[in-house]
PDB file of C-alpha atoms in Angstrom:
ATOM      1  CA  UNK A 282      15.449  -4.216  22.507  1.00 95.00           C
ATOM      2  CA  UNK A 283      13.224  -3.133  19.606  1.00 98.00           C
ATOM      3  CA  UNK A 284       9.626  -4.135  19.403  1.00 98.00           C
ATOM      4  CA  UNK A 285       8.627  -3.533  16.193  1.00 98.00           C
ATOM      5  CA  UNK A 286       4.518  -4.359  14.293  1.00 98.00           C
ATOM      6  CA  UNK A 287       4.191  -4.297  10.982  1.00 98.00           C
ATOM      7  CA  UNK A 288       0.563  -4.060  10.067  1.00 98.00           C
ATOM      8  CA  UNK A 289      -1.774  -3.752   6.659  1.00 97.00           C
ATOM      9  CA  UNK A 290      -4.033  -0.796   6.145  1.00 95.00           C
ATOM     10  CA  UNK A 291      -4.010   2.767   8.499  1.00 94.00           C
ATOM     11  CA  UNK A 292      -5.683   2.900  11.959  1.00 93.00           C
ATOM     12  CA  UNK A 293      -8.369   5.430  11.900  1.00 92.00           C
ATOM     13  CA  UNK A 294     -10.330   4.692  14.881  1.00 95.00           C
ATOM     14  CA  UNK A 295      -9.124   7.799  17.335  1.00 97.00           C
ATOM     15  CA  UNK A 296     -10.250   5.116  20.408  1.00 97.00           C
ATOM     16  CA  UNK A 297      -7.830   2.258  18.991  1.00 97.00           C
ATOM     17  CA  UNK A 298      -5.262   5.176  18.771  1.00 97.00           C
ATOM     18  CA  UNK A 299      -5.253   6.629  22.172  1.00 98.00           C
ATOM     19  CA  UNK A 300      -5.314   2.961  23.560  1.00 97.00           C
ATOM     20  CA  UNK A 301      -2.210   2.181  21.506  1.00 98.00           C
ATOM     21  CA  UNK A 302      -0.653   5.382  22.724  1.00 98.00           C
ATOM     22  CA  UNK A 303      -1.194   4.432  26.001  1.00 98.00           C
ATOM     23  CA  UNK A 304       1.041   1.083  25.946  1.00 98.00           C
ATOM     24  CA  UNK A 305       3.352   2.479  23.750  1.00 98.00           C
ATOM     25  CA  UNK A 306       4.210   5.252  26.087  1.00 98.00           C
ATOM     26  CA  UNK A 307       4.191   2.342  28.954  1.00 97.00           C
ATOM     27  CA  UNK A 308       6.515   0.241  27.051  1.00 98.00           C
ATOM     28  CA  UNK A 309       8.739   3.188  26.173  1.00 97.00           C
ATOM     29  CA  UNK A 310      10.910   1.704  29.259  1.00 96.00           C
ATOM     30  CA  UNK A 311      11.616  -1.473  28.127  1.00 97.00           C
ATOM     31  CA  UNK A 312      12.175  -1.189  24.707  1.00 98.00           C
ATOM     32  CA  UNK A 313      12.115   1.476  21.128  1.00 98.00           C
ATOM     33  CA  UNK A 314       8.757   0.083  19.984  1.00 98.00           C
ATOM     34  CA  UNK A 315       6.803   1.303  16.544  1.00 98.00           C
ATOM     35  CA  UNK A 316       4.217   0.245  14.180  1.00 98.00           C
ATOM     36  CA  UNK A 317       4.859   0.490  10.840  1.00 98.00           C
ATOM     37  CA  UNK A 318       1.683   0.548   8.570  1.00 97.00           C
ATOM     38  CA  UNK A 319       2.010  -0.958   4.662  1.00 98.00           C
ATOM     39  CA  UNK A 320      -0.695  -0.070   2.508  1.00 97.00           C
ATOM     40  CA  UNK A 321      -3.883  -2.515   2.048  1.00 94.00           C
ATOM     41  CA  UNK A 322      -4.496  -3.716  -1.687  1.00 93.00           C
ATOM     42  CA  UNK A 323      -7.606  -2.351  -2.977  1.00 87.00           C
ATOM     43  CA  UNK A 324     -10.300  -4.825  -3.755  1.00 81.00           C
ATOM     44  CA  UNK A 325     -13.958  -5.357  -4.827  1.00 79.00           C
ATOM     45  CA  UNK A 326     -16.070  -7.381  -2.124  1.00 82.00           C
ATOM     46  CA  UNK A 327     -16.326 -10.364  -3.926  1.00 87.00           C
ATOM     47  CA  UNK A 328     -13.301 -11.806  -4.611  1.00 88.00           C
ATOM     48  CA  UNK A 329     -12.258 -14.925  -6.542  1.00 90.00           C
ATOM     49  CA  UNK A 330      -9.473 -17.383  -5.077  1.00 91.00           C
ATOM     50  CA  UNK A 331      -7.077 -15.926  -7.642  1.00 93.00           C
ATOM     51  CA  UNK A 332      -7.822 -12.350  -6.897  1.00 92.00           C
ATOM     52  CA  UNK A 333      -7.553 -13.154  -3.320  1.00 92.00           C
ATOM     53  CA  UNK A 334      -4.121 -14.672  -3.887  1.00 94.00           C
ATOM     54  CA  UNK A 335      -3.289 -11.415  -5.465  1.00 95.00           C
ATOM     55  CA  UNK A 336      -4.382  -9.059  -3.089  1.00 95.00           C
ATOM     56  CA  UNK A 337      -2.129 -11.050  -0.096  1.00 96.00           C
ATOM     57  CA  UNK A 338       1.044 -11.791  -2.526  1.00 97.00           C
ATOM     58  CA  UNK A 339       0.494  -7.943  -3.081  1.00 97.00           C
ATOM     59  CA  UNK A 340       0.170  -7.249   0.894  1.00 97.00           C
ATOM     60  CA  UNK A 341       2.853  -9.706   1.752  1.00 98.00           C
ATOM     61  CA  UNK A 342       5.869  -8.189  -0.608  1.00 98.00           C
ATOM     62  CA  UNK A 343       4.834  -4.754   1.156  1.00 98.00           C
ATOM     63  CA  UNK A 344       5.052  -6.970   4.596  1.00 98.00           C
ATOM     64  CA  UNK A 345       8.385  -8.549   3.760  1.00 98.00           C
ATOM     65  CA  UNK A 346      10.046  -5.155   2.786  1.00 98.00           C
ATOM     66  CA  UNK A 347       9.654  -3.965   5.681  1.00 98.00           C
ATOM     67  CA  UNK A 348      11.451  -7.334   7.497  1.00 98.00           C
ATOM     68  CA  UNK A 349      15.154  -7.483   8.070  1.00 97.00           C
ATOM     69  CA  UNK A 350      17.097 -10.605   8.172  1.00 96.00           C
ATOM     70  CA  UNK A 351      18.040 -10.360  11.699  1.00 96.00           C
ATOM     71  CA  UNK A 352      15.035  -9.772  12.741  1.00 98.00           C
ATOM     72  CA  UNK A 353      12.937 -12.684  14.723  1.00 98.00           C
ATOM     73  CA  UNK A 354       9.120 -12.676  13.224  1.00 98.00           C
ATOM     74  CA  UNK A 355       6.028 -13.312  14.922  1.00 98.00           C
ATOM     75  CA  UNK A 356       3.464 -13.703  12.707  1.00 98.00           C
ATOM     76  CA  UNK A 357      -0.147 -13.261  13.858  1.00 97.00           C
ATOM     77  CA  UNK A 358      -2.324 -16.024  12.275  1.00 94.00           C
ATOM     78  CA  UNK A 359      -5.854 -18.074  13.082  1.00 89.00           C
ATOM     79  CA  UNK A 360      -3.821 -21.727  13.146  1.00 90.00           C
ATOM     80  CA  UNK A 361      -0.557 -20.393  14.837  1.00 95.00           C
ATOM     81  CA  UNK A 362       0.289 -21.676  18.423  1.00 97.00           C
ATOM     82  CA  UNK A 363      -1.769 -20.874  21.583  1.00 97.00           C
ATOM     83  CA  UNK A 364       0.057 -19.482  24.336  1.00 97.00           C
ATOM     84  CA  UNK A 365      -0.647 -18.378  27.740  1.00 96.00           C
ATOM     85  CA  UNK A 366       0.700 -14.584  28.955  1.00 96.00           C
ATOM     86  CA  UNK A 367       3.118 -16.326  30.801  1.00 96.00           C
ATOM     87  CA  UNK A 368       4.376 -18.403  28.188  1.00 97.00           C
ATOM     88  CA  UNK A 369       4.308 -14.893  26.131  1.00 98.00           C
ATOM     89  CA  UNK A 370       6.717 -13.586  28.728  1.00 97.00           C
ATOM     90  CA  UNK A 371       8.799 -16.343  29.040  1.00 98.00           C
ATOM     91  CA  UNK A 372       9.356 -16.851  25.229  1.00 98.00           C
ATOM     92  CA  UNK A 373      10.278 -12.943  24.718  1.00 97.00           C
ATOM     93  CA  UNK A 374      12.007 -12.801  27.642  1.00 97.00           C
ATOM     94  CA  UNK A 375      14.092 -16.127  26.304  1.00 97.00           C
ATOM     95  CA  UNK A 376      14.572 -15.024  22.677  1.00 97.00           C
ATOM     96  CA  UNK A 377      16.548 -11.504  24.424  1.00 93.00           C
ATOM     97  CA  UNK A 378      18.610 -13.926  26.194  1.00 94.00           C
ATOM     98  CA  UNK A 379      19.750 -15.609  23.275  1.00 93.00           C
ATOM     99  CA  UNK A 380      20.478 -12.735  21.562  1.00 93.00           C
ATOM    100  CA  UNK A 381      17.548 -11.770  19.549  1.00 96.00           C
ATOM    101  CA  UNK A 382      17.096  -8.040  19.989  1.00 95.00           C
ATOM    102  CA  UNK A 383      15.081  -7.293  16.914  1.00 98.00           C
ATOM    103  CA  UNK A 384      11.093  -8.580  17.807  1.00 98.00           C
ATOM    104  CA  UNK A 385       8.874  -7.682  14.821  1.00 98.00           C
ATOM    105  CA  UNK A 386       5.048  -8.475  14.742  1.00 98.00           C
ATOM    106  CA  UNK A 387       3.280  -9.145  11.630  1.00 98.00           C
ATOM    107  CA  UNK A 388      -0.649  -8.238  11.654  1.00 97.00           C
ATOM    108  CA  UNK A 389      -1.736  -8.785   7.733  1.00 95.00           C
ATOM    109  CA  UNK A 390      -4.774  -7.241   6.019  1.00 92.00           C
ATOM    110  CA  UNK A 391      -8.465  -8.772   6.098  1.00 89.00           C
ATOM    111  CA  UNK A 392      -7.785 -11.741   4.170  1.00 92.00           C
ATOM    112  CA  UNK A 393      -4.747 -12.935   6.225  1.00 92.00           C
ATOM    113  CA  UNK A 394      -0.855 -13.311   5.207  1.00 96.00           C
ATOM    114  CA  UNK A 395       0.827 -14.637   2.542  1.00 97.00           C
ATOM    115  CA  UNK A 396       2.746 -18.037   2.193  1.00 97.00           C
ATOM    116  CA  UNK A 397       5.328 -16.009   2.053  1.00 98.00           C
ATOM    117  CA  UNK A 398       5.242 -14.017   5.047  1.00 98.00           C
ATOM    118  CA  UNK A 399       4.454 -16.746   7.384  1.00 98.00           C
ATOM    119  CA  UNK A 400       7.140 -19.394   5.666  1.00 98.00           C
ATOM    120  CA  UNK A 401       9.545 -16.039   6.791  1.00 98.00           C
ATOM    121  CA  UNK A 402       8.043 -15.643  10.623  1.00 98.00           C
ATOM    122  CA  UNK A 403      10.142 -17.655  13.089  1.00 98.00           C
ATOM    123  CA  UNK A 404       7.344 -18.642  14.702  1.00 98.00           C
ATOM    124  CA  UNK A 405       3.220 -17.820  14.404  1.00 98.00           C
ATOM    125  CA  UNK A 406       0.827 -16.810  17.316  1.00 97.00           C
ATOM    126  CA  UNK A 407      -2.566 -17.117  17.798  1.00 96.00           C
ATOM    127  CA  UNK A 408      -5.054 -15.449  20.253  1.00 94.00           C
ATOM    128  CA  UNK A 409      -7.660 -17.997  19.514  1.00 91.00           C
ATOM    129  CA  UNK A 410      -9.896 -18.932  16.824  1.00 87.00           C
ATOM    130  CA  UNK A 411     -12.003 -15.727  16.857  1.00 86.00           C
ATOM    131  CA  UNK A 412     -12.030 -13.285  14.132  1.00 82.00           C
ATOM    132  CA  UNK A 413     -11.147  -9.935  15.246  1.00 86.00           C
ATOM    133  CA  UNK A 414     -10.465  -6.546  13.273  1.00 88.00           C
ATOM    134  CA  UNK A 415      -7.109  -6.220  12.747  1.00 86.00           C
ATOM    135  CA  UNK A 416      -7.477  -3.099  14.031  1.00 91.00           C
ATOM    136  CA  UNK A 417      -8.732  -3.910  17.401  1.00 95.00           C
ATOM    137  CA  UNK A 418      -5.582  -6.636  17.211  1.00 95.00           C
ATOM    138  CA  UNK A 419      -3.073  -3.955  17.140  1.00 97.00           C
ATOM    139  CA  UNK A 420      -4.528  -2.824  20.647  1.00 97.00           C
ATOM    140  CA  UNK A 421      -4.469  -6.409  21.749  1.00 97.00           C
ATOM    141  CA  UNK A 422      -1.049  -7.021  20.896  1.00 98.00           C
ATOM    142  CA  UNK A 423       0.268  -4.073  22.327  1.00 98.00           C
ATOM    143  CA  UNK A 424      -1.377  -4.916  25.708  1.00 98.00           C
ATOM    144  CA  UNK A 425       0.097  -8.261  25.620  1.00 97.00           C
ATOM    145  CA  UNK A 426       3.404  -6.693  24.597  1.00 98.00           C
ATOM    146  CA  UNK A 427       3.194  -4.665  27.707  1.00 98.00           C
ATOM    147  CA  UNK A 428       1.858  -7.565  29.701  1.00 97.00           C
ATOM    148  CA  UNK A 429       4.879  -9.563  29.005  1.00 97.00           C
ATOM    149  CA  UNK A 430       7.387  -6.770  29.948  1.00 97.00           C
ATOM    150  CA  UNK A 431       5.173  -6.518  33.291  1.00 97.00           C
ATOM    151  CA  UNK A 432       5.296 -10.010  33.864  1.00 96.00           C
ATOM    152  CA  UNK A 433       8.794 -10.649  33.547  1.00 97.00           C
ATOM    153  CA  UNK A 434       9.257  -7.507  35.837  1.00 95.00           C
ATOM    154  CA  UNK A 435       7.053  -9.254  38.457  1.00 95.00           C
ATOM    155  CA  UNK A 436       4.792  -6.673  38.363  1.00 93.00           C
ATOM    156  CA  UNK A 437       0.920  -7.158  40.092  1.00 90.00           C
ATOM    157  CA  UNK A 438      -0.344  -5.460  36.888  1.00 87.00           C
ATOM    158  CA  UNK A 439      -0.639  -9.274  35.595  1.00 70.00           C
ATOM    159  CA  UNK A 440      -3.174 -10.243  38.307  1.00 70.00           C
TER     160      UNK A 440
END
């Protein structure tokens, strides 16, 4: 199985890092996972609607690049679906089952994803309606990543 996130802008935080490091190297046994980063679109702070547009149409066509067809999208956004870990688990653990080896993550930029990239995700995901760096997401997601690997295992580490 490949895990793969595909993310806007570079991680520079070294504490973000080493956390990341940490789950990647734990779920180094269930799967090849990697993050690939796509370059954030430069923009001045204030921003109209058109220029905002611009800047995720920009961000997305980086984003969808880096997609293949066969793989099966998750894309992380505000109004996606809820879920539970254990619903986590049970969906990845289902979507192997039927054949979909290819996972890929989609964490866009400040302003969110394009149209685009969420009319090609299979699916969207939501950790609830807070705002939170994408930066500190990538950590998050990994965790959960991991959590759903150690779930499915029947692992305590979920208690």
């Amino acid at each position: 199985m490949n895990i793969k996130f595909v993310v806007v802008g570079k991680l520079k935080e070294k504490y973000f890092k080493q956390g990341i490091a940490e789950y990647a190297k734990r779920l180094s046994r269930f799967c090849k996972f990697s993050i690939v980063e796509v370059p954030d679109e430069k923009a001045p702070e204030s921003l109209s609607q058109a220029q905002m547009d611009q800047v995720m149409q920009a961000e997305g066509d980086r984003i969808l690049d880096k997609i293949k067809d066969r793989e099966y999208v998750f894309a992380l956004a505000i109004l996606g679906k809820e879920r539970s870990s254990e619903e986590f688990a049970e969906e990845l653990k289902d979507l192997t089952t039927y054949g979909h080896s290819d996972i890929t993550f989609v964490i866009g930029g400040s302003l969110g994803l394009a149209p685009e990239v969420l009319k090609r995700a299979n699916t969207q995901i939501s950790f609830g309606r807070f705002t939170l760096p994408h930066q500190l997401m990538r950590l998050v997601l990994t965790e959960q990543v991991y959590r759903a690997f150690m779930i499915n295992e029947g692992s305590p580490y979920h208690k």
